[in-house]
Coordinates of C-alpha atoms in Angstrom, one line a residue:
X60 CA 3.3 -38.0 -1.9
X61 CA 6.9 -36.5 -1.4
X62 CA 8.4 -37.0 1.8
X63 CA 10.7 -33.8 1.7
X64 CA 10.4 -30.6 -0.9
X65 CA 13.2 -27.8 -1.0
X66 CA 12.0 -24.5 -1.4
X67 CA 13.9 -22.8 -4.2
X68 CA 13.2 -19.3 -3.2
X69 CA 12.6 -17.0 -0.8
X70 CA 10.4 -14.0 1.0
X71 CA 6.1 -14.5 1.5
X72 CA 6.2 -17.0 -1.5
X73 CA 8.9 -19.2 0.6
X74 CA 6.7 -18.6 3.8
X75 CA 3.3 -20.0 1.5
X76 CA 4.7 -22.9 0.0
X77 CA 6.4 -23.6 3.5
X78 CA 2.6 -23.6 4.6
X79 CA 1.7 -25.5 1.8
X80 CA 4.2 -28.8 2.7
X81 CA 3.3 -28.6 6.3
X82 CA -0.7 -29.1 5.3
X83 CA 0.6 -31.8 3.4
X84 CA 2.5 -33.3 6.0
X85 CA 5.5 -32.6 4.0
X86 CA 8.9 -32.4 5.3
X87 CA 9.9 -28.6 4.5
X88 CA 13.1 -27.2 3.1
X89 CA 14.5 -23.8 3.0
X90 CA 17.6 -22.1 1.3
X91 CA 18.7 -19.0 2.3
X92 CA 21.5 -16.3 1.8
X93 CA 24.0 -14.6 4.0
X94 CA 21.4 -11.6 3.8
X95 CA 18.6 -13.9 4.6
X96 CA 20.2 -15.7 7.7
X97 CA 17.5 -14.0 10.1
X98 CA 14.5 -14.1 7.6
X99 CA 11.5 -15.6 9.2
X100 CA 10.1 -17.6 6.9
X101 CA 13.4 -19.6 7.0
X102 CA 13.0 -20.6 10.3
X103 CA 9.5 -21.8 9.5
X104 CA 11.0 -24.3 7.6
X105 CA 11.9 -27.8 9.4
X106 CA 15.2 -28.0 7.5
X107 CA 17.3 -24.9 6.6
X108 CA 20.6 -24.7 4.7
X109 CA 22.4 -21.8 4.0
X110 CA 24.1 -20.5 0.3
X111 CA 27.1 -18.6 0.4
X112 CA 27.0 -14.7 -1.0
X113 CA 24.0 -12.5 -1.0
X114 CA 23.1 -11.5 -4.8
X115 CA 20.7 -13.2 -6.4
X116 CA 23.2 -15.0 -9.1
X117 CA 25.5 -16.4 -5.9
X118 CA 22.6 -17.7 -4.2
X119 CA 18.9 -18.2 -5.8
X120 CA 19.8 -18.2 -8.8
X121 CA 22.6 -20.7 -8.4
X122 CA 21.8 -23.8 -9.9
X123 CA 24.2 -26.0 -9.4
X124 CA 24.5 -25.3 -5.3
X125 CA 20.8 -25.7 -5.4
X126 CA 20.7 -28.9 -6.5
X127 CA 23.9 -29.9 -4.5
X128 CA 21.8 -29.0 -1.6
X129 CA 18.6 -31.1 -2.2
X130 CA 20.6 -33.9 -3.5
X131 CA 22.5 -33.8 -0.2
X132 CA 19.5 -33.0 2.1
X133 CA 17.3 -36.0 0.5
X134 CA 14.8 -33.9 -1.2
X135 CA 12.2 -35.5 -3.8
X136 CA 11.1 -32.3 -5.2
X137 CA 11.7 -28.9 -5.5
X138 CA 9.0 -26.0 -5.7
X139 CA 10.7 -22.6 -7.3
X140 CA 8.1 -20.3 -6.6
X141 CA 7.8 -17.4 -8.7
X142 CA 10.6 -15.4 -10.5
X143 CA 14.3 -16.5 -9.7
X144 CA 14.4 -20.1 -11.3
X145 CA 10.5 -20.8 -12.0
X146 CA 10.4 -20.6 -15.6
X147 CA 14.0 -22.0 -16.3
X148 CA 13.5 -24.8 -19.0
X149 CA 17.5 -25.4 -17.8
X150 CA 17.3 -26.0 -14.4
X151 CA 13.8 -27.9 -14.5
X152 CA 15.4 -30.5 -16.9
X153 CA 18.7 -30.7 -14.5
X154 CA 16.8 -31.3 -11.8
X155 CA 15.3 -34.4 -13.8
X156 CA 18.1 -35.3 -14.9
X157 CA 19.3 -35.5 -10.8
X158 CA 16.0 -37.8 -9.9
X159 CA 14.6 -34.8 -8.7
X160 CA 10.8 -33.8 -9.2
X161 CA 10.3 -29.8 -10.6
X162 CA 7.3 -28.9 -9.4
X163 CA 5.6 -27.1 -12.1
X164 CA 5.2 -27.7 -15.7
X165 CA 7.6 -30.2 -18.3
X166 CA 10.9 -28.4 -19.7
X167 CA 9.3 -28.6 -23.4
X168 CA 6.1 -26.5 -22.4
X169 CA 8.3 -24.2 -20.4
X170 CA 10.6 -24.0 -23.5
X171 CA 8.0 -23.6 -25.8
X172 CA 5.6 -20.6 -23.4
X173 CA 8.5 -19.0 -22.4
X174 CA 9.4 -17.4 -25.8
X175 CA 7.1 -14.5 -26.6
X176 CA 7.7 -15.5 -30.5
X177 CA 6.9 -19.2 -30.2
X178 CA 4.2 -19.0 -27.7
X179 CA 2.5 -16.5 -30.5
X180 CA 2.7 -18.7 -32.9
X181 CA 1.1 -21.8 -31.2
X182 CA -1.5 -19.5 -29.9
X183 CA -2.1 -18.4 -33.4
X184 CA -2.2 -22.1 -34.8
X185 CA -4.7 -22.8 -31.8
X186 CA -7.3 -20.9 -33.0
X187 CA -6.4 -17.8 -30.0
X188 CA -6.4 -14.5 -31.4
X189 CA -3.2 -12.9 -31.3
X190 CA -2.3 -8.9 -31.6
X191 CA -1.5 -7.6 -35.2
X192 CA 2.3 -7.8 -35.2
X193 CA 5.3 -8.9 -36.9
X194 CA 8.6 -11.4 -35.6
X195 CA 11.8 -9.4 -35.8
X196 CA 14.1 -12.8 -35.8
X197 CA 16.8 -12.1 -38.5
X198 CA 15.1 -8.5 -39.3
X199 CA 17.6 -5.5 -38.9
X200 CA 16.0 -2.2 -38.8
X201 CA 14.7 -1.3 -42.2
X202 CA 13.7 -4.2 -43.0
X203 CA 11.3 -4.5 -39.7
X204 CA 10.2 -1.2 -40.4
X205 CA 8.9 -1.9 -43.8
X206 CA 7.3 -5.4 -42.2
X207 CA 5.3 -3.3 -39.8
X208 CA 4.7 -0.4 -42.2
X209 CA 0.7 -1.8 -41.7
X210 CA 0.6 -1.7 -38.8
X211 CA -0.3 2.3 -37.1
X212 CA 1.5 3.9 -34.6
X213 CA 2.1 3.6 -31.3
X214 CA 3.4 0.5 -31.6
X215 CA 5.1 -1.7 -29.5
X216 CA 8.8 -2.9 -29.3
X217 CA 9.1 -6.0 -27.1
X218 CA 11.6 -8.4 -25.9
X219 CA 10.6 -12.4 -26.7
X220 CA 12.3 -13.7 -24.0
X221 CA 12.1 -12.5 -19.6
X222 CA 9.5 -10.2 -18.6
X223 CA 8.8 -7.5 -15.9
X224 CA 8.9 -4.7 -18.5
X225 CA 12.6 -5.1 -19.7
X226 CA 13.8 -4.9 -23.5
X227 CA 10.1 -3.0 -24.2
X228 CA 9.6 0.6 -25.4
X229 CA 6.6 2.6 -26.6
X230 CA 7.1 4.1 -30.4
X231 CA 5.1 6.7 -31.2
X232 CA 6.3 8.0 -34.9
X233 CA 8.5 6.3 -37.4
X234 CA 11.0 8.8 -36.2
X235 CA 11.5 7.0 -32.8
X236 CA 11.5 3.3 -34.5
X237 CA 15.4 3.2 -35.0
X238 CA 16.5 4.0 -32.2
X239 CA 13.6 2.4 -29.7
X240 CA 14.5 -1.2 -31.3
X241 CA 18.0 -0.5 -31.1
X242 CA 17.7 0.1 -27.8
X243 CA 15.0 -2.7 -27.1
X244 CA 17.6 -5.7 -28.3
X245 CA 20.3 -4.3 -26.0
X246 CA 18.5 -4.0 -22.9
X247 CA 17.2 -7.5 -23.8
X248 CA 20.1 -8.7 -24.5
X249 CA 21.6 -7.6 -21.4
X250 CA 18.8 -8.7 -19.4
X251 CA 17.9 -12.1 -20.9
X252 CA 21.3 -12.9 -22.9
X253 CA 18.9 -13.0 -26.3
X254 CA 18.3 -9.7 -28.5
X255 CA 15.1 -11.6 -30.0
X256 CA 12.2 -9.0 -30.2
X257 CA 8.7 -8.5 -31.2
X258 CA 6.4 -5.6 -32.7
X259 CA 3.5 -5.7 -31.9
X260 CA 0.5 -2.6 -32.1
X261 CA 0.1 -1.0 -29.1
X262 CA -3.0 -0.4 -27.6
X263 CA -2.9 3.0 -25.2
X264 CA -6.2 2.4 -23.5
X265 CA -6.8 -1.6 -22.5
X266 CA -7.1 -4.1 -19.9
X267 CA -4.9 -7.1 -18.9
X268 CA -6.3 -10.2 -18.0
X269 CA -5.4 -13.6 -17.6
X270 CA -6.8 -16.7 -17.2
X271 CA -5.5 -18.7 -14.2
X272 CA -5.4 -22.7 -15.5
X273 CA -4.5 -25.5 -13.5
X274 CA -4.1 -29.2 -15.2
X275 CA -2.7 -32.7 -14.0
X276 CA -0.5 -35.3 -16.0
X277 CA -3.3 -37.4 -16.1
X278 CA -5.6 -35.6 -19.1
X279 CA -7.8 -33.0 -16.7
X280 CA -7.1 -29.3 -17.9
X281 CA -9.2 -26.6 -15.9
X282 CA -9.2 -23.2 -15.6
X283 CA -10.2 -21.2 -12.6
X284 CA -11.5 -17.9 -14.2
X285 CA -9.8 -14.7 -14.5
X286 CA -8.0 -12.0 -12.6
X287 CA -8.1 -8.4 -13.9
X288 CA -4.4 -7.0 -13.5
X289 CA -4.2 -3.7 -15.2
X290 CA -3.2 -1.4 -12.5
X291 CA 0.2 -1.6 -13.2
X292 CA 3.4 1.0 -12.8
X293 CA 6.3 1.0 -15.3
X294 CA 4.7 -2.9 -16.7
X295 CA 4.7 -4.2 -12.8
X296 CA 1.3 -5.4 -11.4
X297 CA 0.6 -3.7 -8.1
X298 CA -3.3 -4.1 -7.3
X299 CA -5.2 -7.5 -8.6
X300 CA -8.8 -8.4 -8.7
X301 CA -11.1 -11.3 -9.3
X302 CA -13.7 -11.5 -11.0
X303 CA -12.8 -8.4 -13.6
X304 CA -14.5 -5.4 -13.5
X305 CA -13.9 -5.5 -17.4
X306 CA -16.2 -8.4 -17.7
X307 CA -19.6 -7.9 -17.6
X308 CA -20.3 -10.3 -20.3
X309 CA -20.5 -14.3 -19.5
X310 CA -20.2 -15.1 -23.3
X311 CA -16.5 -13.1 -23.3
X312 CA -15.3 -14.5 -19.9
X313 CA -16.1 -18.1 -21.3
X314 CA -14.2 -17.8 -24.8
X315 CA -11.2 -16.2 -23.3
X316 CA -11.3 -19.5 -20.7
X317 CA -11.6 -22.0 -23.6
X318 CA -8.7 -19.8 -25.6
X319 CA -6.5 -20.7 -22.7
X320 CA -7.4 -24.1 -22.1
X321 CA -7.0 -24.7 -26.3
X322 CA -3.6 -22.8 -25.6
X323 CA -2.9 -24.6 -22.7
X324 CA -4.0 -28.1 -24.4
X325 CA -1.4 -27.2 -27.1
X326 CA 1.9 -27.6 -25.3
X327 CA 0.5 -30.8 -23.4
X328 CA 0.7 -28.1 -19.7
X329 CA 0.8 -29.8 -16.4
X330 CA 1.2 -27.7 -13.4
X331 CA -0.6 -24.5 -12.3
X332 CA 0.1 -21.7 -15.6
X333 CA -1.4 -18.2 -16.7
X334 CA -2.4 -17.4 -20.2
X335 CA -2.8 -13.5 -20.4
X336 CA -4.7 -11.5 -22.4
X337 CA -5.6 -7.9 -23.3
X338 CA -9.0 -6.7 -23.5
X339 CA -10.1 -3.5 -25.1
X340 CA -13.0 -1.8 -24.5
X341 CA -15.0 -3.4 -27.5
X342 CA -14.5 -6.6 -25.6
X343 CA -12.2 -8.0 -28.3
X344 CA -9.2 -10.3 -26.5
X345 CA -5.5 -10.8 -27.9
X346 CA -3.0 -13.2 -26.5
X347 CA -0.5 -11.6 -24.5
X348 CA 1.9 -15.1 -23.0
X349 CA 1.8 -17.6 -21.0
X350 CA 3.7 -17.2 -17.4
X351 CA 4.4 -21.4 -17.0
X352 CA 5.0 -20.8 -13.0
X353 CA 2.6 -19.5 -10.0
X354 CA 1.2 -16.1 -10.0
X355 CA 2.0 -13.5 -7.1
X356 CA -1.8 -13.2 -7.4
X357 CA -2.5 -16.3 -7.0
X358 CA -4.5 -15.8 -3.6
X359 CA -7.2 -14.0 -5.0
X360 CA -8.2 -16.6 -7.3
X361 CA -7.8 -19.0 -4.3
X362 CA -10.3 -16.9 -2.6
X363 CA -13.3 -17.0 -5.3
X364 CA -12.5 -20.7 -6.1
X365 CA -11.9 -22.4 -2.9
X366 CA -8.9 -24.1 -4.7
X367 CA -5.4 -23.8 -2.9
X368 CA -3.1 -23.9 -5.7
X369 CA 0.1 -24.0 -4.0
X370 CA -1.2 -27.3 -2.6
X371 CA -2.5 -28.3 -5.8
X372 CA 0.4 -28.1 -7.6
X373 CA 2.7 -30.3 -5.1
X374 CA -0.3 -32.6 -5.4
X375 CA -0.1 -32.5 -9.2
X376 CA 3.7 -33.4 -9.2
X377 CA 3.3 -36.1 -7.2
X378 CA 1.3 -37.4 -9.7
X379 CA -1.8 -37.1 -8.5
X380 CA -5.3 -36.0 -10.6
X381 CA -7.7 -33.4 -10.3
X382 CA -10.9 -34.8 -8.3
X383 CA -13.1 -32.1 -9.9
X384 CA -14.5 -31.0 -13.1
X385 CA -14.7 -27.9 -14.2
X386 CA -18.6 -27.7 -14.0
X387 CA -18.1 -27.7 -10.4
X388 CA -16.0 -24.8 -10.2
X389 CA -17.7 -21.3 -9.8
X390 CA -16.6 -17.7 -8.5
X391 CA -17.4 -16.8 -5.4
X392 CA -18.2 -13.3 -4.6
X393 CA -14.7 -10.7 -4.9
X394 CA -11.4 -10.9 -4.2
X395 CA -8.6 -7.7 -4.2
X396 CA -4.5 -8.2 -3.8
X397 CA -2.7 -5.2 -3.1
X398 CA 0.9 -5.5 -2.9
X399 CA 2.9 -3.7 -0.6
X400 CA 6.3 -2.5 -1.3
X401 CA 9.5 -0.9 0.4
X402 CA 9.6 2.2 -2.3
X403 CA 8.9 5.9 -1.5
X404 CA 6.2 6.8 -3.7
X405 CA 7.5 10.6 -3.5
X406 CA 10.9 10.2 -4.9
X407 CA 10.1 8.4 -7.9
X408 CA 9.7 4.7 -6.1
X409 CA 12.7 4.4 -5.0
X410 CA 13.3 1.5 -3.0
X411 CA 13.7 2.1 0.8
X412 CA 16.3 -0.3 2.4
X413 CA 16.5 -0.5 6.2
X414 CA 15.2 -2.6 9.1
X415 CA 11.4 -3.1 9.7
X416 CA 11.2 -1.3 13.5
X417 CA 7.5 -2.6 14.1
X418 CA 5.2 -4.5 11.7
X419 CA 1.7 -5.6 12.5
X420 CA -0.5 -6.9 9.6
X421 CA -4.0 -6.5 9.8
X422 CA -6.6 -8.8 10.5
X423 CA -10.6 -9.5 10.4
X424 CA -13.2 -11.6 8.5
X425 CA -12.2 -12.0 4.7
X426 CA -8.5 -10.4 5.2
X427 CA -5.2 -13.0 4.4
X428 CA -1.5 -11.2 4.2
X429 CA 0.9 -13.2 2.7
X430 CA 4.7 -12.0 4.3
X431 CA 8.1 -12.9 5.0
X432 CA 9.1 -10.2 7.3
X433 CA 8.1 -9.5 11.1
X434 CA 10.0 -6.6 13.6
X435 CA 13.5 -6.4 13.3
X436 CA 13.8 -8.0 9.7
X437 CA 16.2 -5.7 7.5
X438 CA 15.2 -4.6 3.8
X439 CA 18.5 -5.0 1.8
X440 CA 19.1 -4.0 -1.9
X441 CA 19.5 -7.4 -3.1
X442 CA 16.4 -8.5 -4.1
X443 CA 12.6 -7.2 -5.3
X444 CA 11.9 -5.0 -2.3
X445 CA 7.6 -6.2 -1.9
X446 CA 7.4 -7.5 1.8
X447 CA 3.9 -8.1 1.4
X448 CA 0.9 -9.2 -0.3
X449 CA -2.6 -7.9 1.4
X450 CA -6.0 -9.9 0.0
X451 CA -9.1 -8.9 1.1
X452 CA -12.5 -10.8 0.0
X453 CA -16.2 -9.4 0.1
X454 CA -19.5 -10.7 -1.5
X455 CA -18.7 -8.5 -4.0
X456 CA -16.7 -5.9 -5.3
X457 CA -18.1 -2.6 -3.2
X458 CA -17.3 -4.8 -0.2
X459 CA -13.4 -6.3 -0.6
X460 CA -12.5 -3.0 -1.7
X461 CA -14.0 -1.5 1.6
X462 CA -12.0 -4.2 3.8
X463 CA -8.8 -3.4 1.7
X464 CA -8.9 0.0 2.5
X465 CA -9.7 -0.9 6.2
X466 CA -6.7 -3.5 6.0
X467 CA -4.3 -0.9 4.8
X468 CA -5.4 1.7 7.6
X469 CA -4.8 -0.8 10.2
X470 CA -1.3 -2.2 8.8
X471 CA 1.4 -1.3 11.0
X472 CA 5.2 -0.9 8.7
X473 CA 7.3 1.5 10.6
X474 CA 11.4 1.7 9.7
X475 CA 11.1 2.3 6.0
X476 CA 8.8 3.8 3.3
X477 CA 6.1 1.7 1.9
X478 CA 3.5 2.5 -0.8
X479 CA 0.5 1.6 1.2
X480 CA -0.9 5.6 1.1
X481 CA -0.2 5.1 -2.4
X482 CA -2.2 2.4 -2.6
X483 CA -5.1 3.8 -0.4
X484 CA -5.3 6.7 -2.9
X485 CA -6.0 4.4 -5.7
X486 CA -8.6 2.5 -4.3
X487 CA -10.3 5.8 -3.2
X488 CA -10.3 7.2 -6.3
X489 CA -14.3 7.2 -7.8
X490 CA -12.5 5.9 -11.1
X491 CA -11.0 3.2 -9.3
X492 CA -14.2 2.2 -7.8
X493 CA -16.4 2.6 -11.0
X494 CA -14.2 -0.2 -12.2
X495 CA -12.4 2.0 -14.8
X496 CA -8.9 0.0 -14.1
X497 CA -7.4 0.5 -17.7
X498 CA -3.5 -0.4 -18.2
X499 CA -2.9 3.4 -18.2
X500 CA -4.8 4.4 -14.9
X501 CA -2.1 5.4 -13.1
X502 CA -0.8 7.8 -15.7
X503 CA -4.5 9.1 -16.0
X504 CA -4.6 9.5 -12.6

């Protein structure tokens, strides 16, 4: 096991894996920025070094000081978290290249998953169906059109590389296809540095699921059932739920799990990793991608498993194997994520920046709040403004949603404008609690 991990990140995922060292008797090591200097999950940490600057490029996503900084410090291993550097095929073969472990998957399978058009490809040469669509590499604009010309509208414009929404656009007529690829491969471009897209038919009314897998370098490839994730605004996840209330069949839960694991078997995928799927409502499944890191909503399938992931993944870099199978793996009643944000629902999310005044999460039988702020911490414009993920589990799904909403009620977040009424009105609504959580809800709604 390592003696010392850096923690390549920031914010409740820092404050988790910060957990996750100390139950492993792990020495624990922080980075922060000048904006960061008071955060508290920094000074959970038993070593802490600052990076100079405050943006995101100047600090977390500064490879080189990074690496300067474990190397000097003594680490072993470095975790990434989520987002920043987590899915960097780059930085995960410098730090091998330094004698430093990257916990998470091998540079090839990051390489390979982290392209939209080559993690299509292997999912269609594993046997995983794959939505109807067409590779725009090398294609200008009449002659993608005429490629997709079988395809009917809407369709979807997407960028291969990044994620979050970025380099994607809705076409709804062969009028808009010009200018919405045009536009596509420069917002991807700006975002990603690569102008690569995909078109793919767009499905208006569906549900996104994934399948959370988890697999040693010794041969063992699990997977720990599914989260549904389709309450999402402008592409961004904001509630979570395991199991989904779009299953109701066993036979469909258990060949979207063996699509993954085939997937995941393809690339050779250490590591924790999420294949994700859409679902329509004929219970037909399409390969969405792969995210080769830690999910945000990772908790909730920690709660219906029992399995701590964060744990297991250290474990798994350290070369260690799974010690179960995956007949001994079940779900356990029902678990909801809600994640709260510093936006203002009422002027168009905007984020709110400012200092927390008083903050006190809630508590009770099957609630956990993963958080990286406490009173006095200041909200700056630098970096994704969620303070907070809320989890709430119940023998089944009538009950976790009942604790969320009496979780929510009971948070305390004064200083700046969260979404948590937001939240509370979607899990109110009788849609909501029939289980009718389609990709579009919120614009339904």
């Amino acid at each position: 096991m390592f003696q010392k991990v850096l923690i390549a990140n920031r914010g409740e995922i820092a404050r988790r894996l910060i957990l996750a060292c100390h139950e492993l008797e792990i020495t624990a090591v922080a980075i922060y920025s000048e904006a960061d200097a008071n955060a508290p999950w920094a000074r959970l940490a038993d070593e802490r070094y600052a990076l100079s600057g405050v943006s995101a490029s100047d600090t977390y996503l500064n490879q080189a000081a990074i690496l300067e900084l474990a190397t000097a410090c003594g680490a072993q291993a470095i975790h990434p978290g989520y987002g920043f550097l987590s899915e960097n095929a780059t930085f995960a073969a410098a730090c091998a290249q330094k004698g430093i472990v990257f916990i998470g998957p091998s540079p090839e399978a990051m390489a390979l998953m982290g392209s939209k058009a080559k993690s299509r490809e292997i999912a269609r040469q594993a046997g995983v169906p794959v939505v109807p669509g067409v590779d725009g590499a090398g294609l200008d604009v009449i002659a993608l059109q005429t490629a997709v010309a079988h395809i009917d509208y809407p369709i979807l414009v997407k960028a291969s590389a990044g994620g979050g929404g970025k380099g994607m656009r809705v076409v709804s007529s062969a009028d808009e296809f010009a200018s919405a690829v045009q536009a596509a491969r420069s917002e991807a471009q700006n975002s990603f540095g690569d102008d690569h897209i995909l078109v793919e038919k767009y499905f208006s009314e569906i549900h996104h699921v994934e399948i959370q897998i988890l697999a040693d370098t010794h041969g063992n490839l699990l997977h720990l059932f599914e989260r549904e994730c389709s309450i999402q605004r402008r592409h961004q996840k904001i509630i979570e739920e395991s199991p989904a209330p779009i299953i109701q069949d066993d036979d469909l839960r258990r060949r979207m799990a063996e699509a993954a694991v085939s997937l995941a078997k393809a690339v050779n995928y250490s590591s924790a990793g999420t294949v994700e799927f859409i679902v329509d409502g004929a219970g037909n499944f399409y390969f969405l991608e792969m995210n080769t890191r830690l999910q945000v909503e990772h908790p909730i399938t920690e709660l219906v498993t029992g399995i701590d992931l964060a744990v297991w993944q250290i474990r798994i870099a350290a070369g260690e194997p799974l010690p179960f199978r995956q007949s001994e793996i079940r779900q356990r009643g029902h678990a909801i994520e809600c994640r709260v944000y510093a936006e203002d629902p009422a002027h168009n999310f905007l984020p709110s920046i400012g200092e927390i005044a008083v903050y006190r999460p809630p508590s009770g039988p099957g609630v956990r709040v993963d958080d990286g702020i406490e009173s006095g911490t200041a909200v700056t414009p630098y970096y994704d403004p969620m303070l907070a993920k809320i989890i709430t589990w119940g023998h089944n799904r009538e009950e976790a949603i009942g604790k969320m909403v009496l979780a929510l009620r009971q948070t305390v977040l004064l200083g700046v404008t969260t979404n948590i009424p937001y939240l509370l009105d979607i899990l109110q609504e009788p849609a909501f609690r029939s289980g009718q959580t389609s990709t579009n809800y919120l614009q339904t709604h």
